[in-house]
Tab-separated table of C-alpha atoms in Angstrom:
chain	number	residue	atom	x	y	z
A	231	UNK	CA	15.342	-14.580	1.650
A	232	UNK	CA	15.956	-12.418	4.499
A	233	UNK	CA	14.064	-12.212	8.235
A	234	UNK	CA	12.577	-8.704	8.917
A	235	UNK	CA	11.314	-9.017	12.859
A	236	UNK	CA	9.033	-6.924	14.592
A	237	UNK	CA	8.767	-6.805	18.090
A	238	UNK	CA	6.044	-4.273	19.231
A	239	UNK	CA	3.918	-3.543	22.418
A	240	UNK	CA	3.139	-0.967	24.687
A	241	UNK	CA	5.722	1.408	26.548
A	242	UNK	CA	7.528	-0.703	29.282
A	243	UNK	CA	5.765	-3.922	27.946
A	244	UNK	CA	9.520	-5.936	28.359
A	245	UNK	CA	10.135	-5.345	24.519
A	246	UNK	CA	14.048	-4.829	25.330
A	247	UNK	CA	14.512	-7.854	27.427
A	248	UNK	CA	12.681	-9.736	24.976
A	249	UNK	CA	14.845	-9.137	22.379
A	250	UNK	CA	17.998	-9.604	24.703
A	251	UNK	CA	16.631	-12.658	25.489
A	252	UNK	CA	15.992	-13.737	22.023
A	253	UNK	CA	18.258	-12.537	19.511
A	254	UNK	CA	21.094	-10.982	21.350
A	255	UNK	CA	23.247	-13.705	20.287
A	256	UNK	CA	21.541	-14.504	16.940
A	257	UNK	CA	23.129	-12.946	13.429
A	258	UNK	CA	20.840	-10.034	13.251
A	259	UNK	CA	21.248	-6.101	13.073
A	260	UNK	CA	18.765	-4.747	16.251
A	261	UNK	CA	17.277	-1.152	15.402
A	262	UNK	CA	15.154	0.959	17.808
A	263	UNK	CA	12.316	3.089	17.117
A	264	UNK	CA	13.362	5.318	20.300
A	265	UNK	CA	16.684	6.297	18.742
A	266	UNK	CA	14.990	7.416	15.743
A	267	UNK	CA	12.637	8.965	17.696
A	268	UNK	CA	15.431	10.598	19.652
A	269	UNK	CA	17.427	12.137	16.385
A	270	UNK	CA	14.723	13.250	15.045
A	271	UNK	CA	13.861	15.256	17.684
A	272	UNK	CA	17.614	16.045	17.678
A	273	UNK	CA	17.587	17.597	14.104
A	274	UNK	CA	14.413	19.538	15.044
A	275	UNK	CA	15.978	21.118	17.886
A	276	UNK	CA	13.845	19.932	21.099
A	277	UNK	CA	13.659	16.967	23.239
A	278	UNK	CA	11.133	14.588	23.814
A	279	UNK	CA	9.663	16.654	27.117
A	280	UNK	CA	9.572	19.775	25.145
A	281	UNK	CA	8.164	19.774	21.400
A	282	UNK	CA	7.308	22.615	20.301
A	283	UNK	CA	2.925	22.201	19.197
A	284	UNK	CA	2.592	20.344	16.303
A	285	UNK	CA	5.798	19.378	15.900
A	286	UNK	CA	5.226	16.481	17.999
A	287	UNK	CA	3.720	14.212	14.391
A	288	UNK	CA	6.011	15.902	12.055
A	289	UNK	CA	9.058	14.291	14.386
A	290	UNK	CA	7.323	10.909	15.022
A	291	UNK	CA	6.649	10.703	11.064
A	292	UNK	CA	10.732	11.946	10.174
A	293	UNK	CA	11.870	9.161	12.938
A	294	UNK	CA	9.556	5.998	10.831
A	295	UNK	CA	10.599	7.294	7.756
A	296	UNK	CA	14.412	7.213	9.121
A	297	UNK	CA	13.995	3.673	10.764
A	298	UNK	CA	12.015	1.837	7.366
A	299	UNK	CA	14.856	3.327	5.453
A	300	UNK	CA	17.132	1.904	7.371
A	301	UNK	CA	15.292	-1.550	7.179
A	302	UNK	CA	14.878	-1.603	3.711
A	303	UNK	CA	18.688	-0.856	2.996
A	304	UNK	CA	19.840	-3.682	5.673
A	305	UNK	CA	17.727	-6.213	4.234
A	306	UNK	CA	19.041	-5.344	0.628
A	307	UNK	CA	22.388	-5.714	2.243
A	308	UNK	CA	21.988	-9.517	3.042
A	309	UNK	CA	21.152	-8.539	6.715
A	310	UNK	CA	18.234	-10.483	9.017
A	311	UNK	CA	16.670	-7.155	11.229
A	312	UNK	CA	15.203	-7.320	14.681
A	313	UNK	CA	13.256	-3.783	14.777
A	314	UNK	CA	11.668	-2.379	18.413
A	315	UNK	CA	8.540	-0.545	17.831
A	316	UNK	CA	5.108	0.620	18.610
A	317	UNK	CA	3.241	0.231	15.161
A	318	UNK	CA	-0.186	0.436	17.150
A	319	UNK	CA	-2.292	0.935	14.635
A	320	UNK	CA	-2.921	-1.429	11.222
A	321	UNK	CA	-2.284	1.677	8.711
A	322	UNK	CA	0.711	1.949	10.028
A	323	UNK	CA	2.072	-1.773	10.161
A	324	UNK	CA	0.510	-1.895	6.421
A	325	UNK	CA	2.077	1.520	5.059
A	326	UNK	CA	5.672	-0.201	6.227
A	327	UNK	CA	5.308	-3.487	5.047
A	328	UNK	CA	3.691	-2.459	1.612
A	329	UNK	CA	6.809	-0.198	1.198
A	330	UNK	CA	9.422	-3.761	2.297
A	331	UNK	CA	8.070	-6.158	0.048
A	332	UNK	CA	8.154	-3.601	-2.828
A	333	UNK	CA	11.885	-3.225	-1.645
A	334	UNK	CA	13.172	-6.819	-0.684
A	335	UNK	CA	12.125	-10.432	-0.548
A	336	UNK	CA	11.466	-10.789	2.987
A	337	UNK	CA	9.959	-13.191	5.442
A	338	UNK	CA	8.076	-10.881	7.939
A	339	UNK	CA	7.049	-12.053	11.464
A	340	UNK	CA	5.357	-9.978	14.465
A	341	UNK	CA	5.910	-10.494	18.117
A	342	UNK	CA	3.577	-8.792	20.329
A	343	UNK	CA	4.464	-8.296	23.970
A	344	UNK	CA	1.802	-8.460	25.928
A	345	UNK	CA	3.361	-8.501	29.716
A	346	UNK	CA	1.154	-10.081	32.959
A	347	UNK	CA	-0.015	-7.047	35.707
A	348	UNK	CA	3.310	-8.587	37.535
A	349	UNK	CA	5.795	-8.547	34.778
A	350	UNK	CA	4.399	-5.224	33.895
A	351	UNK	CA	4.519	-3.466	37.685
A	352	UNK	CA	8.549	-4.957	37.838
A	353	UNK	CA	9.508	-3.673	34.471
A	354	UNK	CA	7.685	-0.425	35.969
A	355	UNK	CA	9.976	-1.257	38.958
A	356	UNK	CA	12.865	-1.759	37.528
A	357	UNK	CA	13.177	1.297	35.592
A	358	UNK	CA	11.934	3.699	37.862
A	359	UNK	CA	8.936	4.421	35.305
A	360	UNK	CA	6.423	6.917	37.522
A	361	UNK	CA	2.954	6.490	37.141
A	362	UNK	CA	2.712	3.123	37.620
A	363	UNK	CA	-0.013	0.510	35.623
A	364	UNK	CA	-2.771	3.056	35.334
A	365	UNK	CA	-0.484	4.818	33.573
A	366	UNK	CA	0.997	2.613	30.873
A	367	UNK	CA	-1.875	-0.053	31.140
A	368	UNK	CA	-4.484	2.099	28.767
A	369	UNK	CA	-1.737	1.657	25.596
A	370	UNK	CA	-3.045	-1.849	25.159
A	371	UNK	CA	-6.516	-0.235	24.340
A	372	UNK	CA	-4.846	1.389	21.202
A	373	UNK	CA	-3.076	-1.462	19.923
A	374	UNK	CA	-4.844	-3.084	17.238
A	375	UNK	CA	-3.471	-6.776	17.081
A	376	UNK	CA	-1.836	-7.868	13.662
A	377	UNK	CA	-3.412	-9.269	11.169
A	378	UNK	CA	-2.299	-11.671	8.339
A	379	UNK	CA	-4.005	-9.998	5.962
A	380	UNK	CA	-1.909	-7.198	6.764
A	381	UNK	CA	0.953	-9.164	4.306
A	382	UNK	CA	2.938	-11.197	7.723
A	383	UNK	CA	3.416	-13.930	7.458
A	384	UNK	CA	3.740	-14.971	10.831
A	385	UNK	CA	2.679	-13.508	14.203
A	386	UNK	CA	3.586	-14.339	17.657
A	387	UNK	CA	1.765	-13.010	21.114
A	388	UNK	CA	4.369	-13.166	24.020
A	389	UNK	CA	3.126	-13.573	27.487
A	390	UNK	CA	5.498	-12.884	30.015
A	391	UNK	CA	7.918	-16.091	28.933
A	392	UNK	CA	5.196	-18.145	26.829
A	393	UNK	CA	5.137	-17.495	23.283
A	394	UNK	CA	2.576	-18.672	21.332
A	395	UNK	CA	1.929	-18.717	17.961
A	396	UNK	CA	-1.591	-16.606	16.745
A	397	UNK	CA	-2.920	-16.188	13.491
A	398	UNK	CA	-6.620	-14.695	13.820
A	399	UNK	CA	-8.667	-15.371	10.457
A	400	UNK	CA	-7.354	-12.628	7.762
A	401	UNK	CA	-9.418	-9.475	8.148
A	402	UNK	CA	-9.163	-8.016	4.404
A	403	UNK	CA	-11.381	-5.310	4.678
A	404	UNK	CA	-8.653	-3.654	6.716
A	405	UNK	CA	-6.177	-3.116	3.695
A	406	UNK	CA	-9.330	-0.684	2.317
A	407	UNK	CA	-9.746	1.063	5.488
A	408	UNK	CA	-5.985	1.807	5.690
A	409	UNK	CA	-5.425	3.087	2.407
A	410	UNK	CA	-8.305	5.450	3.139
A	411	UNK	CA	-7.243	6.632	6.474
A	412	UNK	CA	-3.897	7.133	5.164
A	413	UNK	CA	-5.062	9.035	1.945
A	414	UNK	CA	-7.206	11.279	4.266
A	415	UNK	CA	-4.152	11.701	6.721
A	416	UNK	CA	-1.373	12.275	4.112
A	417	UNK	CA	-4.348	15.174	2.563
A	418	UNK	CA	-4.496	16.673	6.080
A	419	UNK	CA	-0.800	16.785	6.584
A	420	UNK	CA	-0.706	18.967	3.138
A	421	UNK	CA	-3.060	21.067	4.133
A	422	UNK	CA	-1.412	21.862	7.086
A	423	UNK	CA	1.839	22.549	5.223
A	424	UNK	CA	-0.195	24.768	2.840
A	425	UNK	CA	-0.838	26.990	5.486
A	426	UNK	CA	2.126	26.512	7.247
A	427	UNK	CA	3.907	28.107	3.846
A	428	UNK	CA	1.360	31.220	3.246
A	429	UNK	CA	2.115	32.366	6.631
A	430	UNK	CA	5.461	31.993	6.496
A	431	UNK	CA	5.046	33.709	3.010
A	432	UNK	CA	2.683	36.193	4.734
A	433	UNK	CA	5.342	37.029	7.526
A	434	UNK	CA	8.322	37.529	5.118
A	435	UNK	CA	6.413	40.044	2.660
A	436	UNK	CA	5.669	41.794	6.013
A	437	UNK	CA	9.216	42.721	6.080
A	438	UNK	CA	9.548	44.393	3.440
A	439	UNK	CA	6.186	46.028	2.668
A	440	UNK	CA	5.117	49.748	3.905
A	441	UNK	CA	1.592	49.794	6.254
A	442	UNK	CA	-0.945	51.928	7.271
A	443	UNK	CA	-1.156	53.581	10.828
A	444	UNK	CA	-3.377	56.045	12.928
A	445	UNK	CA	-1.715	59.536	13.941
A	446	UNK	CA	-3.764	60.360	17.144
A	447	UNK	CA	-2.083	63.939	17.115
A	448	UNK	CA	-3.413	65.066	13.654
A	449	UNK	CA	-6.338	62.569	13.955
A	450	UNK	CA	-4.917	61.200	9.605
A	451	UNK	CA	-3.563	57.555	8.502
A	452	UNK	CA	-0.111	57.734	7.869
A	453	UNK	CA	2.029	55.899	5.433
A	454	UNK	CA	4.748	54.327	7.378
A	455	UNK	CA	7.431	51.399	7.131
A	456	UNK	CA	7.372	48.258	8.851
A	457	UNK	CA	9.630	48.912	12.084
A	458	UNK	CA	11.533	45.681	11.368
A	459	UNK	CA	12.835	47.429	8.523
A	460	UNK	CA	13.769	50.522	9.931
């Protein structure tokens, strides 16, 4: 059986050093969410600073989809993974594990970084990050802790350099709510492409057909072509 590893937290929460501290030496392929992130942004033609308006979800959703394909075909390969992520939010920690276990026998475990105010300012420090705490501090507020009803099978909470061991009573309930909020998500996302596609549709046909226009000379509507076709 193979080791699928999650480390997750909030930005500048230490999850780097952790894993360099933990598995750099270990037998394990070590993925990044942030270099998904990155090439999918890539492929889409902006950068992180400057994405286009509503392309921000689109990219975030291509770079997941990237990285779990990427897990699931290590793991089928024999491989132990170490992945660094955010996976905030229960839907989206169940969504990815629903998809591994249908995919590979896996043992799944969950570290959560949760740094000290120190640790947090120096890794702020360190890398130059502006902003400081009250920046990066309100994350925590969005991160919904794993659960082990969630299908893992073990999770960790690391604090600064003690890690301990945390299993909160399953929570099964949430498996219900995340299929719904999914369900509704996945319906908004086609709608959204639905009328992403008519106007696209809308502006093509525009091309091609003739329109209507006022003459203010001889006061009549005209029959004219559309000047990108002229």
């Amino acid at each position: 059986m193979q080791k699928l590893t999650f480390v997750i937290g909030a930005p500048a929460a230490g999850k780097s050093y952790f894993i360099e501290q933990n598995f750099k030496d270990k037998n394990v392929d070590i993925i990044d969410i942030y270099d998904y992130q990155q090439r999918a942004y890539d492929e889409e033609g902006c950068s992180g600073d400057d994405v286009p308006f509503g392309a921000d979800f689109a990219c975030l959703k291509m770079a997941n989809d990237m990285l779990l394909e990427d897990i699931i075909a290590k793991l089928r390969s024999g491989r132990d993974v170490v992945a660094e992520h955010t996976l905030f939010k229960a839907k989206r920690r169940i969504s990815y594990i629903e998809e591994i276990r249908r995919s590979a026998d896996v043992f799944i475990e969950f570290f959560v970084i949760s740094p000290s105010d120190d640790r947090w300012d120096n890794n702020l420090i360190k890398r130059d990050l502006k902003g400081g705490l009250k920046r990066y501090k309100p994350y925590v507020d969005d991160i919904e802790f794993p659960n082990p009803a969630e299908g893992i099978d073990k999770i960790y909470e690391a604090v600064d350099d003690k890690i301990t061991l945390r299993m909160d009573a399953p929570i099964p309930e949430i498996i219900e709510t995340a299929h719904r909020e999914l369900a509704e998500e996945a319906e908004s996302i086609n709608r959204e492409n639905e009328i992403k596609r008519k106007r696209a549709e809308l502006l093509e046909s525009m091309k091609h057909r003739s329109f209507w226009h006022y003459c203010e000379v001889c006061g009549k509507k005209n029959l004219g072509s559309n000047p990108q076709t002229v």
